[in-house]
Amino acid sequence: MSTATAAVRPGAVLADLLPATRVRDVALVVGGAVLTGLAAQLSVPVPGSPVPVTGQTFAALLVGTALGARRGFLSLALYAVAGAVGVPWFAGGGSGYGAVSFGYVLGMLLASALVGALARRGADRSPLRMAGTMILGEAVIYAVGVPYLALATGMSAGQAIAAGLTPFLIGDAVKAALAMGALPAAWKFAGDR
């Protein structure tokens, strides 16, 4: 299938612009996991929170959107499993499933599938829809991550929200704004008007 055909085909995601092979899919899944692991190293501590600001959530949502639900989920599953068994590519070079922020990693699995499914429905083609897609993805990450944080640390729900959600809202707005421009622009560049 030509690039032009894939670009206008309903249900296509950006990864579908590449020639379809099993090798492509494996490379995309592994590449998405590596990208997320690298982005997690962009880590800034947040005073009063055991959870740092990282680039990993943004990368995870971009991976899901660009690869689609299945490949995005598999990519984040690889990231989660490899990190849980010792690959030091969670935030700040961490690993293991016992980390208080591991719930956010689990949330990224679900969020990547959600944003990938929405991208197959064209949510990555316009700035406004892309912003909404990113916000929904972030909401899923927090819906898993914040309760996990509370359980892992013994925090109350209010404390977990104050430490694991509130400090990150401005950064999430910036991430949504970046995605609003990046993905629709990628489609325009690819020839989907």
PDB file of C-alpha atoms in Angstrom:
ATOM      1  CA  MET A   1       0.000   0.000   0.000  1.00  0.00           C
ATOM      2  CA  SER A   2       1.370   3.400  -0.868  1.00  0.00           C
ATOM      3  CA  THR A   3       1.908   6.107   1.724  1.00  0.00           C
ATOM      4  CA  ALA A   4      -0.785   8.247   0.148  1.00  0.00           C
ATOM      5  CA  THR A   5      -3.323   5.400   0.346  1.00  0.00           C
ATOM      6  CA  ALA A   6      -2.534   4.680   4.004  1.00  0.00           C
ATOM      7  CA  ALA A   7      -2.698   8.364   4.894  1.00  0.00           C
ATOM      8  CA  VAL A   8      -6.264   8.762   3.736  1.00  0.00           C
ATOM      9  CA  ARG A   9      -7.512   5.282   4.642  1.00  0.00           C
ATOM     10  CA  PRO A  10     -10.045   5.456   7.471  1.00  0.00           C
ATOM     11  CA  GLY A  11      -8.714   3.888  10.640  1.00  0.00           C
ATOM     12  CA  ALA A  12      -5.046   4.482   9.861  1.00  0.00           C
ATOM     13  CA  VAL A  13      -2.584   5.661  12.490  1.00  0.00           C
ATOM     14  CA  LEU A  14       0.797   7.208  11.737  1.00  0.00           C
ATOM     15  CA  ALA A  15       2.604   3.859  12.027  1.00  0.00           C
ATOM     16  CA  ASP A  16       0.427   2.488   9.233  1.00  0.00           C
ATOM     17  CA  LEU A  17       2.216   4.798   6.807  1.00  0.00           C
ATOM     18  CA  LEU A  18       5.192   2.418   6.935  1.00  0.00           C
ATOM     19  CA  PRO A  19       5.087  -0.751   4.791  1.00  0.00           C
ATOM     20  CA  ALA A  20       3.229  -3.458   6.708  1.00  0.00           C
ATOM     21  CA  THR A  21       5.463  -6.306   7.897  1.00  0.00           C
ATOM     22  CA  ARG A  22       5.875  -8.255  11.101  1.00  0.00           C
ATOM     23  CA  VAL A  23       9.388  -6.819  11.404  1.00  0.00           C
ATOM     24  CA  ARG A  24       7.897  -3.303  11.263  1.00  0.00           C
ATOM     25  CA  ASP A  25       5.463  -4.122  14.041  1.00  0.00           C
ATOM     26  CA  VAL A  26       8.158  -5.633  16.279  1.00  0.00           C
ATOM     27  CA  ALA A  27      10.460  -2.666  15.648  1.00  0.00           C
ATOM     28  CA  LEU A  28       7.660  -0.212  16.441  1.00  0.00           C
ATOM     29  CA  VAL A  29       6.733  -2.009  19.673  1.00  0.00           C
ATOM     30  CA  VAL A  30      10.355  -2.206  20.849  1.00  0.00           C
ATOM     31  CA  GLY A  31      11.042   1.361  19.690  1.00  0.00           C
ATOM     32  CA  GLY A  32       8.003   2.662  21.576  1.00  0.00           C
ATOM     33  CA  ALA A  33       9.157   0.940  24.768  1.00  0.00           C
ATOM     34  CA  VAL A  34      12.670   2.360  24.375  1.00  0.00           C
ATOM     35  CA  LEU A  35      11.329   5.857  23.654  1.00  0.00           C
ATOM     36  CA  THR A  36       9.217   5.698  26.810  1.00  0.00           C
ATOM     37  CA  GLY A  37      12.194   4.477  28.835  1.00  0.00           C
ATOM     38  CA  LEU A  38      14.397   7.267  27.519  1.00  0.00           C
ATOM     39  CA  ALA A  39      11.721   9.882  28.163  1.00  0.00           C
ATOM     40  CA  ALA A  40      11.393   8.621  31.739  1.00  0.00           C
ATOM     41  CA  GLN A  41      14.988   9.719  32.321  1.00  0.00           C
ATOM     42  CA  LEU A  42      13.840  13.313  31.911  1.00  0.00           C
ATOM     43  CA  SER A  43      12.902  13.355  35.562  1.00  0.00           C
ATOM     44  CA  VAL A  44      12.489  16.317  37.898  1.00  0.00           C
ATOM     45  CA  PRO A  45      11.661  15.792  41.589  1.00  0.00           C
ATOM     46  CA  VAL A  46       8.510  17.460  42.880  1.00  0.00           C
ATOM     47  CA  PRO A  47       8.800  18.834  46.431  1.00  0.00           C
ATOM     48  CA  GLY A  48       6.422  16.982  48.719  1.00  0.00           C
ATOM     49  CA  SER A  49       5.730  14.191  46.233  1.00  0.00           C
ATOM     50  CA  PRO A  50       7.359  10.788  45.782  1.00  0.00           C
ATOM     51  CA  VAL A  51       6.451  11.024  42.086  1.00  0.00           C
ATOM     52  CA  PRO A  52       8.684  13.099  39.787  1.00  0.00           C
ATOM     53  CA  VAL A  53       7.697  15.016  36.678  1.00  0.00           C
ATOM     54  CA  THR A  54       8.933  12.966  33.719  1.00  0.00           C
ATOM     55  CA  GLY A  55       8.644  12.764  29.981  1.00  0.00           C
ATOM     56  CA  GLN A  56       7.414   9.185  30.185  1.00  0.00           C
ATOM     57  CA  THR A  57       3.673   9.897  30.258  1.00  0.00           C
ATOM     58  CA  PHE A  58       3.944  12.138  27.213  1.00  0.00           C
ATOM     59  CA  ALA A  59       5.981   9.488  25.384  1.00  0.00           C
ATOM     60  CA  ALA A  60       3.545   6.738  26.367  1.00  0.00           C
ATOM     61  CA  LEU A  61       0.585   8.707  25.018  1.00  0.00           C
ATOM     62  CA  LEU A  62       2.424   9.565  21.810  1.00  0.00           C
ATOM     63  CA  VAL A  63       3.373   5.907  21.369  1.00  0.00           C
ATOM     64  CA  GLY A  64      -0.237   4.817  21.786  1.00  0.00           C
ATOM     65  CA  THR A  65      -1.509   7.477  19.415  1.00  0.00           C
ATOM     66  CA  ALA A  66       1.112   6.903  16.731  1.00  0.00           C
ATOM     67  CA  LEU A  67       1.117   3.098  16.878  1.00  0.00           C
ATOM     68  CA  GLY A  68      -2.558   2.388  17.514  1.00  0.00           C
ATOM     69  CA  ALA A  69      -4.196   0.527  20.383  1.00  0.00           C
ATOM     70  CA  ARG A  70      -2.679  -2.940  19.912  1.00  0.00           C
ATOM     71  CA  ARG A  71       0.915  -1.959  19.164  1.00  0.00           C
ATOM     72  CA  GLY A  72       0.789   0.881  21.698  1.00  0.00           C
ATOM     73  CA  PHE A  73      -0.434  -1.454  24.427  1.00  0.00           C
ATOM     74  CA  LEU A  74       2.206  -4.056  23.552  1.00  0.00           C
ATOM     75  CA  SER A  75       4.898  -1.393  23.583  1.00  0.00           C
ATOM     76  CA  LEU A  76       3.910  -0.161  27.038  1.00  0.00           C
ATOM     77  CA  ALA A  77       3.514  -3.756  28.250  1.00  0.00           C
ATOM     78  CA  LEU A  78       7.103  -4.431  27.162  1.00  0.00           C
ATOM     79  CA  TYR A  79       8.194  -1.247  28.930  1.00  0.00           C
ATOM     80  CA  ALA A  80       6.351  -2.238  32.132  1.00  0.00           C
ATOM     81  CA  VAL A  81       7.490  -5.863  32.219  1.00  0.00           C
ATOM     82  CA  ALA A  82      11.122  -5.060  31.399  1.00  0.00           C
ATOM     83  CA  GLY A  83      11.168  -2.341  34.048  1.00  0.00           C
ATOM     84  CA  ALA A  84       9.471  -4.590  36.604  1.00  0.00           C
ATOM     85  CA  VAL A  85      12.144  -7.276  36.168  1.00  0.00           C
ATOM     86  CA  GLY A  86      15.054  -4.870  36.475  1.00  0.00           C
ATOM     87  CA  VAL A  87      15.701  -2.791  33.350  1.00  0.00           C
ATOM     88  CA  PRO A  88      16.511   0.617  34.898  1.00  0.00           C
ATOM     89  CA  TRP A  89      14.321   2.712  32.635  1.00  0.00           C
ATOM     90  CA  PHE A  90      11.552   3.877  34.915  1.00  0.00           C
ATOM     91  CA  ALA A  91      11.687   7.467  36.174  1.00  0.00           C
ATOM     92  CA  GLY A  92      15.202   8.467  37.115  1.00  0.00           C
ATOM     93  CA  GLY A  93      16.691   5.053  36.284  1.00  0.00           C
ATOM     94  CA  GLY A  94      14.415   3.127  38.622  1.00  0.00           C
ATOM     95  CA  SER A  95      13.020  -0.363  38.136  1.00  0.00           C
ATOM     96  CA  GLY A  96      10.796  -2.871  39.902  1.00  0.00           C
ATOM     97  CA  TYR A  97       7.079  -3.167  40.474  1.00  0.00           C
ATOM     98  CA  GLY A  98       7.370  -2.124  44.115  1.00  0.00           C
ATOM     99  CA  ALA A  99       7.973   1.541  43.312  1.00  0.00           C
ATOM    100  CA  VAL A 100       5.243   3.884  44.540  1.00  0.00           C
ATOM    101  CA  SER A 101       4.902   5.247  41.007  1.00  0.00           C
ATOM    102  CA  PHE A 102       4.408   1.840  39.338  1.00  0.00           C
ATOM    103  CA  GLY A 103       0.643   2.474  39.237  1.00  0.00           C
ATOM    104  CA  TYR A 104       1.258   5.261  36.744  1.00  0.00           C
ATOM    105  CA  VAL A 105       3.119   2.778  34.523  1.00  0.00           C
ATOM    106  CA  LEU A 106       0.119   0.435  34.704  1.00  0.00           C
ATOM    107  CA  GLY A 107      -2.158   3.349  33.864  1.00  0.00           C
ATOM    108  CA  MET A 108      -0.013   4.065  30.810  1.00  0.00           C
ATOM    109  CA  LEU A 109      -0.807   0.570  29.502  1.00  0.00           C
ATOM    110  CA  LEU A 110      -4.521   1.320  29.517  1.00  0.00           C
ATOM    111  CA  ALA A 111      -4.067   4.896  28.342  1.00  0.00           C
ATOM    112  CA  SER A 112      -1.957   3.842  25.346  1.00  0.00           C
ATOM    113  CA  ALA A 113      -4.716   1.472  24.235  1.00  0.00           C
ATOM    114  CA  LEU A 114      -7.373   4.162  24.696  1.00  0.00           C
ATOM    115  CA  VAL A 115      -5.529   6.908  22.810  1.00  0.00           C
ATOM    116  CA  GLY A 116      -4.557   4.405  20.109  1.00  0.00           C
ATOM    117  CA  ALA A 117      -8.195   3.418  19.618  1.00  0.00           C
ATOM    118  CA  LEU A 118      -9.197   7.082  19.465  1.00  0.00           C
ATOM    119  CA  ALA A 119      -6.437   7.789  16.935  1.00  0.00           C
ATOM    120  CA  ARG A 120      -7.864   5.039  14.698  1.00  0.00           C
ATOM    121  CA  ARG A 121     -11.075   7.083  14.756  1.00  0.00           C
ATOM    122  CA  GLY A 122      -9.241  10.238  13.657  1.00  0.00           C
ATOM    123  CA  ALA A 123      -8.639  11.845  17.057  1.00  0.00           C
ATOM    124  CA  ASP A 124      -5.042  12.636  16.099  1.00  0.00           C
ATOM    125  CA  ARG A 125      -5.961  14.585  12.971  1.00  0.00           C
ATOM    126  CA  SER A 126      -7.017  17.923  14.463  1.00  0.00           C
ATOM    127  CA  PRO A 127      -5.604  20.017  17.309  1.00  0.00           C
ATOM    128  CA  LEU A 128      -8.814  20.108  19.340  1.00  0.00           C
ATOM    129  CA  ARG A 129      -9.464  16.358  19.111  1.00  0.00           C
ATOM    130  CA  MET A 130      -5.812  15.658  19.905  1.00  0.00           C
ATOM    131  CA  ALA A 131      -5.997  17.797  23.048  1.00  0.00           C
ATOM    132  CA  GLY A 132      -9.084  15.891  24.172  1.00  0.00           C
ATOM    133  CA  THR A 133      -7.372  12.579  23.453  1.00  0.00           C
ATOM    134  CA  MET A 134      -4.344  13.537  25.538  1.00  0.00           C
ATOM    135  CA  ILE A 135      -6.534  14.715  28.421  1.00  0.00           C
ATOM    136  CA  LEU A 136      -8.466  11.420  28.406  1.00  0.00           C
ATOM    137  CA  GLY A 137      -5.203   9.475  28.328  1.00  0.00           C
ATOM    138  CA  GLU A 138      -3.819  11.457  31.252  1.00  0.00           C
ATOM    139  CA  ALA A 139      -7.058  10.900  33.182  1.00  0.00           C
ATOM    140  CA  VAL A 140      -6.686   7.134  32.766  1.00  0.00           C
ATOM    141  CA  ILE A 141      -3.078   7.278  33.969  1.00  0.00           C
ATOM    142  CA  TYR A 142      -4.133   9.180  37.092  1.00  0.00           C
ATOM    143  CA  ALA A 143      -7.162   6.929  37.667  1.00  0.00           C
ATOM    144  CA  VAL A 144      -4.745   4.027  38.167  1.00  0.00           C
ATOM    145  CA  GLY A 145      -1.646   5.843  39.425  1.00  0.00           C
ATOM    146  CA  VAL A 146      -3.139   7.916  42.235  1.00  0.00           C
ATOM    147  CA  PRO A 147      -4.966   5.026  43.997  1.00  0.00           C
ATOM    148  CA  TYR A 148      -1.833   2.873  43.612  1.00  0.00           C
ATOM    149  CA  LEU A 149       0.211   5.686  45.160  1.00  0.00           C
ATOM    150  CA  ALA A 150      -2.221   5.853  48.085  1.00  0.00           C
ATOM    151  CA  LEU A 151      -2.045   2.094  48.647  1.00  0.00           C
ATOM    152  CA  ALA A 152       1.744   1.902  48.243  1.00  0.00           C
ATOM    153  CA  THR A 153       2.438   4.770  50.643  1.00  0.00           C
ATOM    154  CA  GLY A 154      -0.482   4.598  53.079  1.00  0.00           C
ATOM    155  CA  MET A 155      -1.596   8.090  52.055  1.00  0.00           C
ATOM    156  CA  SER A 156      -5.228   9.078  52.295  1.00  0.00           C
ATOM    157  CA  ALA A 157      -7.068   9.737  49.026  1.00  0.00           C
ATOM    158  CA  GLY A 158      -6.718  13.482  49.573  1.00  0.00           C
ATOM    159  CA  GLN A 159      -3.006  13.218  50.282  1.00  0.00           C
ATOM    160  CA  ALA A 160      -2.471  11.044  47.196  1.00  0.00           C
ATOM    161  CA  ILE A 161      -4.344  13.547  45.031  1.00  0.00           C
ATOM    162  CA  ALA A 162      -2.297  16.409  46.487  1.00  0.00           C
ATOM    163  CA  ALA A 163       1.003  14.561  45.946  1.00  0.00           C
ATOM    164  CA  GLY A 164       0.270  12.536  42.812  1.00  0.00           C
ATOM    165  CA  LEU A 165      -2.121  14.638  40.712  1.00  0.00           C
ATOM    166  CA  THR A 166      -2.325  18.325  41.585  1.00  0.00           C
ATOM    167  CA  PRO A 167       1.372  19.197  41.036  1.00  0.00           C
ATOM    168  CA  PHE A 168       1.256  17.712  37.534  1.00  0.00           C
ATOM    169  CA  LEU A 169      -1.774  19.470  36.044  1.00  0.00           C
ATOM    170  CA  ILE A 170       0.108  22.432  34.551  1.00  0.00           C
ATOM    171  CA  GLY A 171       2.663  20.113  32.959  1.00  0.00           C
ATOM    172  CA  ASP A 172      -0.132  17.990  31.533  1.00  0.00           C
ATOM    173  CA  ALA A 173      -1.672  21.058  29.946  1.00  0.00           C
ATOM    174  CA  VAL A 174       1.690  21.792  28.305  1.00  0.00           C
ATOM    175  CA  LYS A 175       1.929  18.175  27.073  1.00  0.00           C
ATOM    176  CA  ALA A 176      -1.573  18.385  25.597  1.00  0.00           C
ATOM    177  CA  ALA A 177      -0.646  21.636  23.850  1.00  0.00           C
ATOM    178  CA  LEU A 178       2.496  20.043  22.369  1.00  0.00           C
ATOM    179  CA  ALA A 179       0.518  17.063  21.118  1.00  0.00           C
ATOM    180  CA  MET A 180      -2.147  19.385  19.691  1.00  0.00           C
ATOM    181  CA  GLY A 181       0.443  20.686  17.278  1.00  0.00           C
ATOM    182  CA  ALA A 182       2.699  17.687  16.739  1.00  0.00           C
ATOM    183  CA  LEU A 183       0.388  14.902  15.628  1.00  0.00           C
ATOM    184  CA  PRO A 184      -1.979  16.847  13.374  1.00  0.00           C
ATOM    185  CA  ALA A 185       1.120  18.446  11.805  1.00  0.00           C
ATOM    186  CA  ALA A 186       2.612  14.989  11.218  1.00  0.00           C
ATOM    187  CA  TRP A 187      -0.542  13.980   9.345  1.00  0.00           C
ATOM    188  CA  LYS A 188      -0.432  17.137   7.251  1.00  0.00           C
ATOM    189  CA  PHE A 189       3.217  16.459   6.466  1.00  0.00           C
ATOM    190  CA  ALA A 190       2.279  12.890   5.470  1.00  0.00           C
ATOM    191  CA  GLY A 191      -0.249  14.250   3.000  1.00  0.00           C
ATOM    192  CA  ASP A 192      -3.545  13.710   4.839  1.00  0.00           C
ATOM    193  CA  ARG A 193      -5.445  16.932   4.379  1.00  0.00           C
TER     194      ARG A 193
END
